[in-house]
Each structure stands twice: as structure tokens, then as C-alpha cells.
Amino acid sequence: MSSSVKSRLRAGRKQRGNGARKSLSASTRTLPGVGTRREDLLRELGVSTVGDLLVYPPRRYIDRTSFSRIADLRDGAVQTVSGTVTGIETRPAGHKRLFIAHIRDDSGQMRCVWFNQAYLRNVFRPGDTFVFSGKSKVDKYGRSMVHPEYEKMEGDLLHTGRVVPVYRTRPGLGQKQLRNLTRHALDGHLGDVEDCMPDSTRLRLGLAPLSEALEHLHFPPDLKRAEQARRRLAFDEMLVFQTLFALSRRDRKQGDRARAPRPGDEIKRLTAHLPYALTGSQAAALETLIGDIRSPYPMRRLLQGDVGCGKTVVACLVAALVCEEGGQVALMCPTELLAEQHYSTLSRFMTGFGFRVGLLTGSVEPEEGRQLKGDLKSGALPIVVGTHALITESTAFGNLSLAIVDEEQRFGVLQRARFLEKAPSANALVISATPIPRTLALTAYGDLDVTVIDEMPPGRGGHVTRCVGEEAREALLCDIGRRVVSGAQGFYICPAVDKSEAGLMDVTTASRLAQRYLGVDRRAEILTGRTPPEERFHIIEDFRRGSIGLIVATTVIEVGMDIPAATILVVDQADRFGLSQLHQMRGRVARCGAESFSFLIVSETASARARKRVEVLQSTFDGFEIAERDLAFRGPGDVIGTRQHGMPDLRFACLPEDTDLMLTARDEAFDRVLGGDDSEEWLGWVGAVRSLTAGRITVV
Ligand code: ADP
Ligand code: MG
């Protein structure tokens, strides 16, 4: 997508006839001073044409607008002066040669010094006036500036005495050369740029015209104007995306749906079987989801909320509604364990509604699997819960109306897309406990509306998190043993399954250690991704019934597991895990009225920084805050997996800073597209977006 604005220029030109188009798509070779070598260097920067150069954004700006007098220069500060050359000299200095220009203004004099640049002799002619920018200091010869930026004082200044752009570049292509080329491109071609953005949009939002924005992107009169230029181009960029999303939404329109009962009544009816009342936030989310189901456009929604806030319950209620109306529902989970758990919750829940639920995972017997797939294909089975098995080629749906992806943070973007492709016009609900900023959801996740549940069910006990060192492991397990023996239940999470991994605590060692403190009265059981399904099922059931005290596990319990009676979590070598991941694990034990505890054992070998990171969890239980802190520690790629999610490469927009702009662009695009705006200016914009993005961006 890096080429969106670039291509917009190209698209816009089409209507202007050949001359203009040729002009912007002309090779950079047509610019003065560009031969094959510079052409190659520019191409390495992604700049092949004159138009590319126009939208090649500066990395930053240097403000050289204010001039100082030589007498007022301060040591070490970057300052700009203008002065007349009074003389030049070259002299040896060790292995190098110095070139010195003597400069004066009406306040005093200074020397400008360069190493090994003898050609400057031809640049600085005594009597000429130049502008110099750089750091200066006083030495035994008086004040001098070493390697300042300079520019002859004639006509408009480009490199000094103004706000100056600084570009990302390559060795062999200097800032000055890039600036000169950009100036030429602007002078020769700005008139060929056509602004496709509807005027009415632009004026209403107070955005600069495109040609002005391009001029000010490179050579702004001041920094404020530079920012205005960037915003205009960023808006363009986001409007392109949002227009595509809106068009894809429109293309999936399902015809008008029948009028439905009021959501309030429906919520009452659906929740009649629940043993508790929904929180306000859950009810609001459910109402939104019902609205989506009723809308003529298929739902594309991300349901977010911290672990334990009750997202899954809300999803089940919508599922019931969809089944009631004759639709088929598929719920995809990242692990078999979670799929099995949802299967049993849903089965219990759906008996109230009279619907049969199926379970499709890799561990289902082949015969049973074949039967199930048959029923899915014929539409005879209304609800299926499963893992990746749901996206294999042999799985087809007769009547899929709602596709739910639970704990989506564990899926890759492709898996999610493959699932949704099974029924492109079905409703899609994506559930995530990893807080994703709204703006990212709207870009990285393609076209997803976002609903956040930000309230916890009442009556949750407090939660205490404590970090300890490895030396305290035995004492800790002794204490936990006592609690478990007197009836408490918990999870003990280790980073390794096998002993082989040097220095890592493995589940076998850990369970032997723990069992010592549980005595003969209480059992510790091991649960990993390798535990056979049958055994896994019994362990979970026994744990639920209370006959197992401690489950010693790998991160298989991280996602979704819902066993309200468990109140103790131990994570061994917690520094091996991400903060959000640890928080997810905590969510497993903070689900009932009793007070719950997490003990995080930090490795002996952990750095001070790693220990600090884990200690963040002692002070907060807010998943959003934790994600932010994690971000600060690890950088964005790790936490939200932007790369994996195919985050578009935005050139001008910065997220999340440009959230407001993004939402404005979204409103604009959706209102116009779904509102059926057929004004010429808007259709012109849509045409431009379609032609430039054809085949390049897919919206799922
Ligand atoms: P999430 O999927 O957001 O992690 P769940 O839907 O699994 O959360 O719910 C967590 C636990 O809280 C479950 O045991 C569920 O039965 C319970 N729960 C959900 N909503 C409520 C509510 N409104 N009041 C009381 N308990 C609730
Ligand atoms: Mg859940």
C-alpha cells in the first residue's frame, strides 16, 4: 500500500489527457543531473518516477528559519548565519587537507572548515554571500563551524534559512541533491497533479489542496504548514483504505432484512436461561451484535475485552439467535482444549434452545468427523465448534450464517481469512482478549467494526500478584501445597515440556516438586499440548469436579479456559513469557468471588530489565495498560504482531496519533458509499481508488 498516494497521482492524471500523465510518470532521468547512477539510487528509495519523488516524504525537518549574528553564536548549538566570504585557504592537517572559508557579517567573523573538499575552492568566491547552518565553537583561531550546510544567497533558499526537509537516502545521494531534485520536480510538474478528493470533503474538513500539500510537504514555510501537509496526505491515504472497505461492505449487501423485534426484548428472552444478569457493557455489546445481524450488510466485528469480562457468553447468545432464525454457526478456537470447553458450555447452553452442537477437531474419530462434515454440508447441524479442522478443504458449510473466531490473537491473519472465505457473505465475529487500539483494528484487521466490553462481572474477588526469585521456589510451593491441601485449586505453568531444554523448568520436574508438598491427599496432573485428547478430557473434568488440586501445564491454558473454582496461578520462569500472555494466564484464576493469587517466579538469569517487566503485573490488572507497557518494553511488532497481521505500510499516517483522522475518513467513506452518494465528484474518487488499488489490496 506504500504506493497508494503515489498511484493516486497516476489515477488522477488519466482524466487530464496524455501530456500530464506522461509528465508525472516520466522517469527521474528526465530531471537535471540524474544519470543512471542516481536513477538507481533513487530507485532503491522506491522512487522511479517524477510522481514518486513528489510523494517521497521527508523523514524530518530542520528549522533554519531564524538567523543569528556571528557575534551571537553559542558553542554547540545548531544555528544559521549569513555572511560574506572574505577569503579562502587550504592547508594540510595530518593526512588530511583542510579547506577554510573566512566569513564575516556586520557583527564579527568566523571560519568555516571542511576536510578534504578542495573543490570548494570553486564554490566560495570572495565577495559572495552565503548562508551557513551548523554547530560552531570557539578555538584558538576564533569561532569556527565544521562542515556546515551552506547555500549561496540568491533567489529562494533551499537548504538554509528556512524549514529544511531531511530525507531518508543512500550513500552517494546527498540531502542537497535530493532537495534540488525535489524542487525541480515540484517546479516542473506540480501543475500536472490533479486532486481527486471531492472538494466538498476537503473543504468541510479544512484540508489543504493536494498541490499545496505536496509543495509544503517538502518546502513548508513553517513547521505548522508541514504538519498540515502531512495530515492532508495522511487523510488521502486513509480515505483510500476506508473507501475500499466501504465498497467491499456494500458489495456484500444481503438485500433488506425483515423488521425484527426490539433488541431489548430479544436480549431478555435470550438471557432468560443464564444464571446471572449481563453486565451493562455485555448487554450493550449484545445489542450491537444483534443490530449487525439485522442489518442488510454482513457483520464484520471485533469484540474486545479483558480476560474474564464475559465475551464468550455474549458470542453464545448471538449464536443462539442466529440458529433460531435457521442459520448455521461455526466457532473456531485456537486450541483443542478451548474447543472442547466451548463445546461443553455451548451444548449445555443450547439445550435450553433445542439445538444440537458438534465438535470438530483433529482428534475427532475419522468416522465421526465424516458424519459431522456431512451434516455441516447439508445444513443439518446448526452449530459446530472446532479448531483449524474447520478451515480444511474438506469442511464445507451448507448454510453458514455466523462465523466466530475466538481468542483471535492466537490465529494468523491467513487462517482467519480462510475461515471467513468459507462464506464471504456470512456474519463474522472476531473475539480478542488482546487489547488492540481501535485504529489498528480498522487497518491491520481489514474492515472490522470494534466493540469493547470494559466492565467486569460483579462479585469478582480481588487478585494479588507477587513476583519471587527462583531461590524462593520451594518455600512458595510449600505455601501453595498447604492451600491446595485445604481445598484450593490452581495452575502451575512452566516454559518447557521436556527436560532437554537447558535451564528451563519443565512440567515433569515441576509436577514432581509440587506433588511433594501436596502429600497423598491431593493430585497434581500434567497437561500439555501432547496430552492425548481422552486423557485431557478426564483431567479437565476431574479438575472441574475438584478431585485434582493442581494442573501443571504449558501455556495450553493461556487462552479461554474457564474453570471458575481455580484461584491460584504459579508461573515458573515468568520472564520467558510476554506480559499480555502472563495477563491472559492470570485471567484463568480471577474468575470467581474468592480472592485469587498469581505467583510469578523470575529466573535467576533474568536481567534487571526483564525482572522489571514482569513486575509491572504486580501493580496493575488492566489488560490495556499492560499491553501498552509491553509495547514500551518490546516494540509494536511483538505485541500486536503487526507484521503477521499484514498491517498496511502507511506512508503519511501515524497510528495511533492519527486516530481522529482515521475515524473521520471512515465516516466519510462509509456514509458516502453505503448512503449511495452518486455525485460525480464522489464517483470520480471511487473510480480513482478502484483503478489504483486493483489487484493490489484484498479486503477480507
Ligand atoms: P472471556 O471470554 O471474556 O474471557 P467468559 O465469557 O469466559 O469471559 O466469562 C468468564 C466467566 O465469567 C465465566 O465463568 C462466565 O460464566 C462468567 N460470567 C460472564 N458474564 C457474567 C456476568 N454478567 N455475571 C457473572 N458472571 C459472568
Ligand atoms: Mg473467552
XYZ file of C-alpha atoms and ligand atoms in Angstrom:
728
model
C 0.000 0.000 0.000
C 3.006 2.224 0.181
C 2.145 3.307 -3.293
C -1.381 4.443 -2.608
C -0.841 8.159 -2.802
C 1.727 7.723 -5.457
C -0.752 5.908 -7.573
C -3.491 8.349 -6.784
C -1.499 10.863 -8.695
C -1.348 8.491 -11.588
C -5.054 7.782 -11.395
C -5.960 11.413 -11.240
C -3.971 12.232 -14.279
C -5.905 9.903 -16.506
C -8.685 12.411 -16.898
C -6.267 15.094 -17.940
C -5.045 13.564 -21.115
C -1.769 12.127 -22.115
C 0.561 15.032 -21.679
C 0.081 15.349 -17.968
C 0.167 11.621 -17.384
C 3.418 11.305 -19.225
C 4.810 14.093 -17.170
C 4.274 12.520 -13.756
C 5.133 9.027 -14.847
C 8.291 10.235 -16.527
C 11.442 8.593 -15.281
C 13.597 10.503 -12.829
C 16.145 10.505 -15.640
C 14.265 13.451 -17.087
C 15.308 15.572 -14.099
C 18.504 17.590 -14.424
C 21.566 15.874 -13.014
C 20.072 12.376 -12.920
C 22.051 9.760 -14.809
C 21.994 6.003 -14.462
C 23.778 6.038 -11.125
C 21.400 8.450 -9.419
C 18.480 6.821 -11.130
C 19.481 3.541 -9.462
C 19.980 5.181 -6.086
C 16.559 6.788 -6.330
C 15.007 3.506 -7.326
C 16.458 1.941 -4.184
C 14.451 4.507 -2.266
C 11.306 3.466 -4.106
C 11.406 6.487 -6.389
C 11.235 5.637 -10.087
C 9.202 8.461 -11.494
C 8.802 12.161 -11.027
C 5.467 11.471 -9.356
C 7.145 9.125 -6.891
C 9.519 11.879 -5.954
C 6.667 14.275 -5.260
C 5.240 11.928 -2.645
C 8.563 10.834 -1.184
C 8.132 12.114 2.351
C 10.840 13.811 4.382
C 11.826 11.867 7.459
C 12.013 15.072 9.457
C 12.603 18.781 9.127
C 15.227 21.126 10.434
C 14.075 24.589 11.302
C 16.652 27.021 9.944
C 14.291 29.931 9.675
C 15.877 32.166 12.251
C 19.254 33.726 11.548
C 21.825 34.527 14.177
C 24.601 37.085 14.031
C 28.099 35.688 14.119
C 28.778 37.561 17.350
C 25.779 35.889 18.986
C 26.639 32.260 18.085
C 26.765 29.855 21.007
C 29.009 26.835 21.305
C 27.459 23.544 20.243
C 24.041 24.817 19.113
C 22.846 24.295 15.535
C 22.411 27.826 14.229
C 22.175 29.624 10.918
C 24.100 32.733 9.878
C 24.503 34.608 6.653
C 27.889 36.107 5.822
C 30.191 37.248 3.072
C 33.264 35.290 2.046
C 36.369 37.402 2.758
C 38.995 34.835 1.810
C 39.749 31.120 1.372
C 42.739 28.913 2.124
C 43.756 25.270 2.075
C 46.288 23.751 4.407
C 47.454 20.298 5.427
C 46.322 18.813 8.718
C 47.866 15.407 9.374
C 46.855 13.149 6.498
C 44.040 15.423 5.519
C 43.735 18.765 3.860
C 41.659 21.483 5.358
C 39.636 23.880 3.302
C 38.828 27.084 5.153
C 36.488 29.875 4.163
C 36.669 33.097 6.143
C 33.286 34.680 6.639
C 32.103 37.933 8.127
C 28.887 39.743 8.829
C 28.372 43.141 10.443
C 28.817 41.667 13.925
C 32.044 39.730 13.522
C 33.859 36.947 11.703
C 34.288 33.183 11.740
C 35.873 30.325 9.828
C 34.021 27.518 8.071
C 36.149 24.388 7.890
C 35.966 21.275 5.704
C 38.273 18.264 5.440
C 39.413 17.008 2.043
C 36.980 19.037 -0.021
C 39.347 21.007 -2.190
C 36.676 21.507 -4.851
C 35.045 24.034 -2.519
C 37.656 26.434 -3.805
C 35.391 26.761 -6.832
C 32.289 27.319 -4.730
C 33.273 30.065 -2.312
C 34.298 33.154 -4.210
C 35.365 36.069 -2.065
C 32.667 38.718 -2.062
C 29.778 36.254 -2.436
C 27.242 35.929 0.345
C 26.297 32.508 1.705
C 24.049 31.082 4.389
C 25.614 28.542 6.765
C 23.899 26.181 9.196
C 25.688 24.069 11.714
C 27.270 23.818 15.134
C 30.095 26.184 15.957
C 32.685 26.552 18.676
C 35.481 28.868 19.654
C 39.085 27.658 19.343
C 42.441 29.405 19.210
C 41.596 30.863 15.791
C 38.289 32.285 16.975
C 34.886 30.884 16.117
C 34.596 28.102 13.555
C 31.928 25.879 12.064
C 32.985 22.448 10.845
C 31.216 21.037 7.785
C 28.241 23.400 7.895
C 25.399 23.136 5.398
C 25.722 26.086 3.072
C 23.889 27.748 0.271
C 24.597 30.763 -1.872
C 22.333 33.681 -1.119
C 20.467 34.225 -4.371
C 16.798 33.771 -5.134
C 14.842 31.418 -2.865
C 16.853 29.480 -0.354
C 16.505 25.721 -0.406
C 18.946 24.320 2.113
C 19.290 27.011 4.730
C 17.415 29.965 6.148
C 14.136 28.046 6.070
C 12.462 24.888 7.266
C 14.554 22.277 5.500
C 13.440 18.717 4.690
C 15.660 15.798 5.602
C 15.059 12.606 3.644
C 15.952 9.003 4.088
C 18.649 8.472 1.500
C 21.567 6.342 0.361
C 25.285 6.993 0.335
C 26.041 8.719 -2.927
C 22.849 10.735 -2.914
C 23.116 13.703 -0.583
C 20.378 15.685 1.092
C 21.195 18.665 -1.067
C 20.885 16.685 -4.264
C 17.592 15.209 -3.190
C 16.289 18.634 -2.257
C 17.342 20.066 -5.593
C 15.684 17.220 -7.472
C 12.503 17.576 -5.497
C 12.491 21.313 -6.164
C 12.828 20.626 -9.889
C 10.078 18.042 -9.805
C 7.759 20.428 -7.997
C 8.554 23.342 -10.305
C 8.111 21.313 -13.440
C 5.231 19.038 -12.559
C 3.077 20.272 -9.702
C 0.672 21.722 -12.250
C 0.023 18.216 -13.596
C -1.200 16.893 -10.284
C -4.924 16.513 -10.120
C -6.694 16.340 -6.801
C -9.265 13.548 -6.921
C -10.535 14.069 -3.417
C -14.027 15.547 -3.609
C -13.827 19.275 -2.939
C -16.787 19.120 -0.627
C -14.927 16.636 1.585
C -11.737 18.611 1.514
C -13.348 21.924 2.333
C -15.577 20.562 5.056
C -12.587 19.040 6.809
C -10.396 22.060 6.267
C -7.716 20.106 4.414
C -5.166 21.671 2.091
C -5.439 21.170 -1.697
C -3.208 18.376 -2.951
C -0.728 20.534 -4.853
C -0.302 22.869 -1.914
C 0.164 19.879 0.376
C 2.871 18.467 -1.879
C 4.715 21.786 -2.015
C 4.534 22.162 1.752
C 5.429 18.547 2.372
C 8.874 19.325 1.005
C 9.306 23.037 1.432
C 6.966 24.298 4.108
C 7.060 27.959 5.124
C 6.919 26.763 8.719
C 6.525 23.554 10.687
C 2.817 24.094 11.181
C 2.274 24.072 7.439
C 4.425 20.949 7.141
C 2.110 19.180 9.577
C -0.962 20.375 7.684
C 0.512 18.971 4.508
C 1.205 15.650 6.162
C -2.320 15.474 7.519
C -3.805 16.099 4.123
C -1.750 13.310 2.586
C -2.416 11.023 5.536
C -6.122 11.632 5.139
C -5.904 10.691 1.475
C -4.158 7.518 2.395
C -6.760 6.520 4.940
C -9.672 7.556 2.786
C -8.391 5.165 0.137
C -8.481 2.305 2.630
C -11.803 3.160 4.083
C -13.360 3.614 0.671
C -12.224 0.125 -0.234
C -13.613 -1.260 2.985
C -16.896 0.508 2.433
C -17.126 -0.751 -1.143
C -16.460 -4.291 -0.063
C -19.103 -3.952 2.620
C -21.549 -2.658 0.054
C -20.773 -5.471 -2.347
C -21.755 -7.970 0.295
C -25.150 -6.447 0.857
C -27.711 -9.132 1.529
C -30.900 -7.459 0.487
C -33.110 -5.848 3.055
C -33.872 -7.888 6.115
C -37.228 -8.220 7.719
C -38.166 -5.987 10.590
C -37.283 -7.594 13.855
C -38.442 -7.385 17.444
C -36.852 -4.724 19.623
C -33.374 -5.783 20.760
C -34.243 -5.163 24.417
C -36.974 -7.810 24.291
C -34.717 -10.207 22.477
C -31.945 -9.797 24.995
C -34.382 -10.519 27.776
C -35.542 -13.660 26.075
C -32.075 -14.895 25.167
C -30.644 -14.391 28.616
C -33.573 -15.959 30.421
C -31.603 -19.196 30.852
C -28.445 -17.591 32.205
C -27.728 -17.988 35.909
C -26.690 -14.314 36.088
C -27.595 -10.951 34.590
C -25.393 -9.495 31.855
C -23.275 -6.525 32.817
C -24.272 -3.229 31.204
C -21.310 -3.483 28.919
C -22.181 -7.031 27.843
C -25.780 -6.034 27.177
C -24.673 -3.083 25.089
C -22.322 -5.305 23.100
C -25.058 -7.876 22.569
C -27.418 -5.188 21.361
C -24.809 -4.013 18.864
C -24.275 -7.549 17.625
C -27.978 -8.092 17.202
C -28.087 -4.850 15.239
C -25.347 -6.230 12.988
C -27.242 -9.459 12.431
C -30.323 -7.497 11.497
C -28.518 -5.124 9.188
C -28.595 -5.787 5.462
C -24.781 -5.874 5.476
C -22.922 -8.839 6.898
C -21.371 -8.284 10.295
C -17.632 -7.631 10.393
C -16.945 -7.030 14.038
C -14.150 -7.307 16.545
C -15.329 -7.922 20.093
C -12.643 -6.950 22.524
C -12.361 -7.063 26.262
C -10.075 -8.081 29.029
C -9.899 -11.732 30.059
C -12.940 -12.792 32.025
C -15.193 -9.874 31.103
C -17.652 -12.291 29.517
C -17.082 -12.087 25.773
C -17.672 -15.737 25.095
C -21.056 -15.628 26.753
C -22.124 -12.769 24.532
C -20.996 -14.653 21.454
C -23.020 -17.716 22.517
C -26.140 -15.613 22.851
C -25.799 -14.263 19.329
C -25.139 -17.769 18.114
C -28.411 -18.902 19.637
C -30.226 -16.073 17.909
C -28.767 -16.937 14.542
C -29.718 -20.603 14.940
C -33.234 -19.659 15.890
C -33.512 -17.924 12.564
C -32.380 -21.014 10.729
C -28.747 -20.050 10.206
C -25.667 -22.138 10.813
C -22.959 -21.098 13.282
C -19.289 -22.085 13.370
C -16.973 -21.194 16.232
C -13.241 -21.550 15.623
C -10.823 -21.807 18.562
C -7.025 -21.846 18.614
C -6.625 -24.996 20.743
C -8.434 -28.283 21.095
C -8.688 -27.705 24.797
C -10.577 -24.493 24.297
C -12.733 -26.014 21.570
C -13.705 -28.851 23.899
C -14.518 -26.431 26.658
C -16.675 -24.251 24.417
C -18.304 -27.361 23.094
C -19.436 -28.443 26.518
C -20.531 -24.923 27.535
C -22.435 -24.467 24.302
C -24.014 -27.908 24.469
C -25.345 -27.165 27.922
C -26.417 -23.710 26.905
C -28.079 -24.739 23.654
C -30.184 -27.485 25.139
C -32.270 -24.615 26.518
C -32.848 -23.617 22.913
C -33.046 -27.109 21.481
C -30.050 -27.026 19.142
C -27.502 -29.757 18.572
C -23.829 -28.791 18.796
C -20.976 -30.579 17.001
C -17.275 -30.719 17.818
C -14.715 -30.855 15.014
C -11.045 -31.077 15.957
C -8.044 -33.056 14.782
C -8.746 -35.632 17.479
C -12.265 -36.500 16.419
C -12.548 -40.100 15.124
C -12.444 -40.201 11.307
C -15.861 -41.829 11.014
C -17.442 -39.303 13.345
C -15.654 -36.473 11.541
C -17.004 -37.619 8.176
C -20.513 -37.764 9.522
C -20.167 -34.329 11.077
C -18.863 -32.801 7.881
C -21.775 -34.347 6.025
C -24.194 -32.726 8.423
C -22.428 -29.408 8.114
C -22.571 -29.547 4.367
C -26.218 -30.452 4.264
C -27.019 -27.817 6.854
C -28.455 -30.420 9.245
C -26.053 -29.434 12.021
C -26.803 -25.921 13.290
C -23.703 -25.292 15.421
C -20.159 -26.531 15.232
C -17.219 -25.743 17.488
C -13.758 -26.592 16.247
C -10.133 -25.848 15.651
C -8.227 -25.426 12.418
C -10.107 -28.502 11.260
C -12.848 -26.039 10.341
C -10.738 -24.449 7.661
C -9.505 -27.575 5.940
C -10.658 -28.017 2.398
C -12.911 -30.933 3.192
C -15.056 -28.824 5.508
C -17.916 -27.052 3.799
C -20.983 -25.358 5.195
C -24.466 -25.667 3.801
C -25.806 -22.567 5.359
C -23.126 -20.721 7.306
C -24.579 -17.539 8.643
C -22.277 -16.657 11.540
C -18.544 -17.365 11.744
C -16.955 -16.702 15.128
C -13.214 -16.667 15.746
C -12.484 -16.886 19.472
C -9.242 -15.679 21.053
C -8.172 -14.452 17.692
C -4.790 -13.235 18.957
C -3.644 -16.816 18.542
C -4.502 -17.039 14.873
C -2.614 -15.737 11.906
C -4.295 -13.414 9.508
C -4.383 -16.078 6.824
C -6.150 -18.624 8.974
C -8.773 -16.104 9.889
C -9.189 -15.109 6.272
C -9.519 -18.733 5.147
C -12.241 -19.262 7.699
C -14.189 -16.212 6.604
C -13.784 -17.174 2.972
C -15.879 -20.263 3.654
C -18.831 -17.940 3.500
C -17.925 -14.448 2.353
C -21.361 -13.073 2.932
C -21.801 -14.636 6.374
C -21.618 -12.570 9.516
C -18.169 -12.572 11.057
C -17.395 -12.030 14.701
C -13.802 -11.932 15.856
C -13.162 -12.137 19.583
C -9.930 -10.998 21.137
C -8.637 -10.545 24.638
C -5.516 -8.770 23.485
C -6.282 -5.114 23.536
C -5.821 -3.692 20.096
C -6.164 0.024 19.644
C -9.229 0.853 17.647
C -7.284 2.422 14.843
C -5.181 -0.650 14.363
C -8.283 -2.769 14.278
C -9.590 -0.641 11.456
C -6.486 -1.063 9.360
C -4.487 -4.090 10.372
C -7.613 -6.151 10.663
C -9.120 -5.011 7.450
C -12.606 -3.865 7.819
C -13.725 -4.578 11.342
C -16.012 -2.514 13.482
C -14.962 -2.594 17.078
C -16.929 -3.201 20.236
C -15.263 -3.166 23.610
C -16.570 -4.764 26.778
C -14.988 -2.705 29.500
C -16.746 -3.891 32.610
C -16.111 -6.962 34.733
C -18.948 -9.116 36.039
C -19.741 -8.193 39.616
C -18.613 -10.177 42.608
C -15.106 -10.941 41.432
C -12.765 -11.289 44.355
C -9.563 -9.312 44.473
C -6.437 -10.563 42.797
C -2.936 -10.374 44.198
C 0.147 -10.826 42.049
C 3.563 -11.425 43.582
C 6.950 -11.853 41.943
C 9.566 -14.009 43.633
C 13.042 -15.238 42.690
C 13.880 -18.858 41.884
C 15.527 -19.258 45.287
C 12.068 -18.910 46.820
C 10.509 -21.640 44.661
C 10.461 -24.355 47.333
C 9.093 -22.072 50.015
C 6.431 -20.899 47.613
C 5.414 -24.432 46.604
C 5.244 -25.354 50.277
C 2.834 -22.486 50.915
C 0.768 -23.352 47.855
C 0.758 -27.012 48.844
C -0.875 -26.037 52.124
C -3.569 -24.018 50.356
C -4.287 -26.777 47.871
C -4.444 -29.420 50.553
C -7.064 -27.343 52.304
C -9.204 -27.235 49.157
C -7.892 -24.544 46.796
C -7.191 -25.306 43.116
C -4.722 -23.857 40.703
C -2.429 -23.975 37.686
C 1.328 -24.287 37.658
C 2.716 -23.139 34.317
C 6.205 -23.986 33.049
C 8.061 -22.823 29.951
C 9.140 -26.309 28.791
C 7.621 -29.742 28.228
C 10.893 -31.673 28.097
C 13.829 -31.643 30.429
C 16.171 -31.277 27.470
C 15.947 -27.513 27.279
C 18.842 -26.242 29.335
C 17.924 -24.055 32.247
C 14.183 -24.238 31.606
C 11.739 -25.621 34.134
C 9.764 -28.492 32.599
C 6.359 -29.835 33.573
C 7.610 -33.226 34.782
C 10.151 -31.776 37.178
C 7.673 -29.160 38.339
C 4.900 -31.637 38.981
C 7.232 -33.910 40.960
C 8.289 -30.911 43.026
C 4.730 -29.785 43.624
C 3.474 -33.243 44.449
C 5.933 -33.367 47.352
C 4.029 -30.577 49.054
C 0.590 -31.910 48.201
C 1.191 -35.133 50.050
C -1.078 -38.065 49.317
C -4.371 -36.197 49.674
C -4.274 -34.061 46.564
C -3.253 -34.779 42.987
C -1.136 -32.773 40.580
C -1.694 -33.652 36.908
C 0.287 -32.729 33.834
C -1.460 -31.158 30.867
C 0.371 -30.148 27.695
C -0.330 -29.886 24.005
C 0.794 -33.527 23.769
C -1.648 -34.955 26.272
C -3.936 -37.367 24.359
C -7.479 -35.979 23.954
C -9.126 -38.690 26.009
C -6.814 -38.090 28.959
C -7.102 -34.338 28.587
C -10.845 -34.598 28.791
C -10.692 -36.565 32.022
C -8.157 -34.247 33.594
C -10.309 -31.209 32.889
C -13.433 -32.956 34.143
C -11.687 -34.123 37.330
C -10.316 -30.669 37.867
C -13.759 -29.171 37.382
C -15.156 -31.616 39.904
C -12.420 -30.749 42.358
C -10.614 -34.085 42.588
C -7.431 -32.637 41.064
C -5.757 -29.881 43.058
C -3.134 -28.622 40.680
C -2.754 -28.739 36.922
C 0.868 -28.486 35.876
C 0.848 -27.239 32.327
C 2.491 -25.418 29.473
C 0.761 -22.414 28.015
C -2.131 -24.519 26.746
C -4.224 -22.993 29.497
C -3.402 -19.479 28.422
C -6.416 -18.974 26.249
C -10.032 -19.094 27.164
C -10.095 -21.857 29.806
C -12.967 -21.215 32.127
C -12.804 -23.021 35.449
C -14.167 -20.596 37.984
C -13.065 -22.552 41.058
C -9.340 -22.200 40.331
C -7.793 -19.403 42.347
C -4.039 -19.986 42.276
C -1.610 -19.465 39.439
C 2.110 -20.140 39.554
C 4.200 -19.272 36.522
C 7.714 -20.615 36.647
C 10.374 -18.548 34.899
C 7.743 -15.981 34.127
C 10.267 -13.755 32.372
C 10.087 -16.251 29.491
C 6.590 -15.088 28.643
C 5.116 -11.901 27.237
C 3.276 -9.599 29.618
C -0.010 -9.916 27.786
C 0.411 -13.657 27.789
C 1.006 -13.665 31.550
C -2.013 -11.479 31.981
C -4.082 -13.968 29.992
C -2.924 -16.689 32.346
C -3.897 -14.622 35.362
C -7.313 -14.276 33.787
C -7.756 -18.023 34.250
C -7.801 -17.762 38.028
C -9.515 -14.446 38.630
C -12.979 -15.600 37.675
C -14.920 -16.240 40.853
C -15.927 -14.467 44.014
C -12.979 -15.675 46.053
C -9.697 -13.853 46.275
C -7.163 -15.191 43.787
C -3.371 -15.189 43.555
C -0.643 -15.222 40.943
C 2.931 -16.050 41.831
C 5.451 -15.250 39.165
C 8.822 -16.910 39.615
C 11.524 -14.866 37.913
C 14.589 -16.762 36.584
C 17.911 -16.356 38.323
C 19.395 -15.465 34.975
C 16.838 -12.767 34.153
C 18.236 -9.302 33.554
C 17.172 -6.402 35.750
C 15.123 -5.125 32.858
C 13.355 -8.447 32.351
C 12.549 -8.595 36.036
C 11.168 -5.056 35.922
C 8.979 -6.006 33.003
C 7.412 -8.901 34.892
C 6.967 -6.737 37.965
C 4.617 -4.496 36.000
C 1.997 -7.158 36.660
C 2.236 -6.601 40.393
C 0.864 -3.120 40.040
C -1.931 -3.450 37.507
C -4.692 -5.784 36.370
C -5.711 -3.674 33.422
C -5.087 -5.508 30.161
C -4.933 -2.328 28.114
C -2.347 -0.764 30.362
C -0.335 -3.975 30.319
C -0.378 -4.119 26.543
C 0.917 -0.576 26.443
C 3.693 -1.315 28.897
C 4.580 -4.410 26.900
C 4.706 -2.244 23.823
C 7.129 0.085 25.530
C 9.354 -2.827 26.506
C 9.272 -4.809 23.318
C 8.198 -2.613 20.431
C 4.961 -2.874 18.483
C 5.734 -5.806 16.190
C 5.873 -8.237 19.057
C 2.816 -7.241 20.942
C 0.229 -6.927 18.254
C 2.120 -8.870 15.647
C 1.554 -6.157 13.080
C 3.719 -7.857 10.555
C 1.824 -11.060 10.860
C -1.435 -9.199 10.609
C -0.420 -7.576 7.369
C -0.501 -4.073 8.711
C -0.512 -1.823 5.700
C 2.520 0.285 5.179
C 1.209 3.748 5.845
C 3.443 6.429 4.499
C 1.990 9.601 5.903
C -0.374 8.483 8.614
C 0.983 7.681 12.059
C -1.084 5.444 14.224
C -2.348 5.758 16.829
C -1.709 9.526 16.722
C -3.945 9.999 13.691
C -6.898 8.175 15.187
C -9.233 11.131 14.759
C -8.281 11.478 11.131
C -8.766 7.773 10.555
C -12.222 7.789 12.075
C -13.178 10.860 10.063
C -12.015 9.139 6.886
C -14.019 6.077 7.833
C -17.188 8.040 8.475
C -16.770 9.906 5.231
C -16.252 6.767 3.164
C -18.977 4.712 4.809
C -21.553 7.492 4.783
C -20.958 8.167 1.125
C -20.676 4.595 -0.105
C -23.403 2.998 1.976
C -25.540 6.119 1.700
C -25.420 5.687 -2.069
C -23.794 9.018 -2.895
C -23.706 9.129 -6.682
C -22.431 12.662 -7.136
C -19.889 12.982 -9.878
C -17.109 14.075 -7.574
C -17.557 11.109 -5.280
C -17.827 8.626 -8.135
C -14.657 10.165 -9.510
C -12.913 9.452 -6.240
C -14.217 5.892 -6.110
C -13.060 5.319 -9.680
C -9.613 6.596 -8.818
C -9.378 4.374 -5.745
C -10.568 1.329 -7.650
C -8.188 1.779 -10.516
C -5.144 2.370 -8.385
C -5.733 -0.453 -5.949
C -6.974 -3.049 -8.382
C -5.395 -6.367 -7.537
C -3.102 -4.814 -5.001
C -5.189 -4.817 -1.869
C -7.597 -7.512 -0.885
C -10.225 -6.856 1.674
C -11.483 -9.895 3.507
P -13.995 -14.096 28.389
O -14.324 -14.945 27.205
O -14.221 -12.650 28.128
O -12.639 -14.346 28.954
P -16.099 -15.621 29.611
O -17.218 -15.358 28.695
O -15.393 -16.917 29.515
O -15.019 -14.439 29.539
O -16.639 -15.390 31.085
C -15.814 -15.516 32.218
C -16.569 -16.106 33.385
O -17.465 -15.142 33.890
C -17.386 -17.305 33.017
O -17.314 -18.203 34.089
C -18.782 -16.755 32.842
O -19.755 -17.738 33.117
C -18.789 -15.657 33.869
N -19.645 -14.530 33.506
C -19.779 -13.980 32.288
N -20.628 -12.939 32.329
C -21.043 -12.825 33.611
C -21.940 -11.944 34.299
N -22.565 -10.951 33.666
N -22.117 -12.134 35.619
C -21.473 -13.123 36.269
N -20.631 -13.997 35.687
C -20.411 -13.853 34.369
Mg -13.345 -16.340 26.134
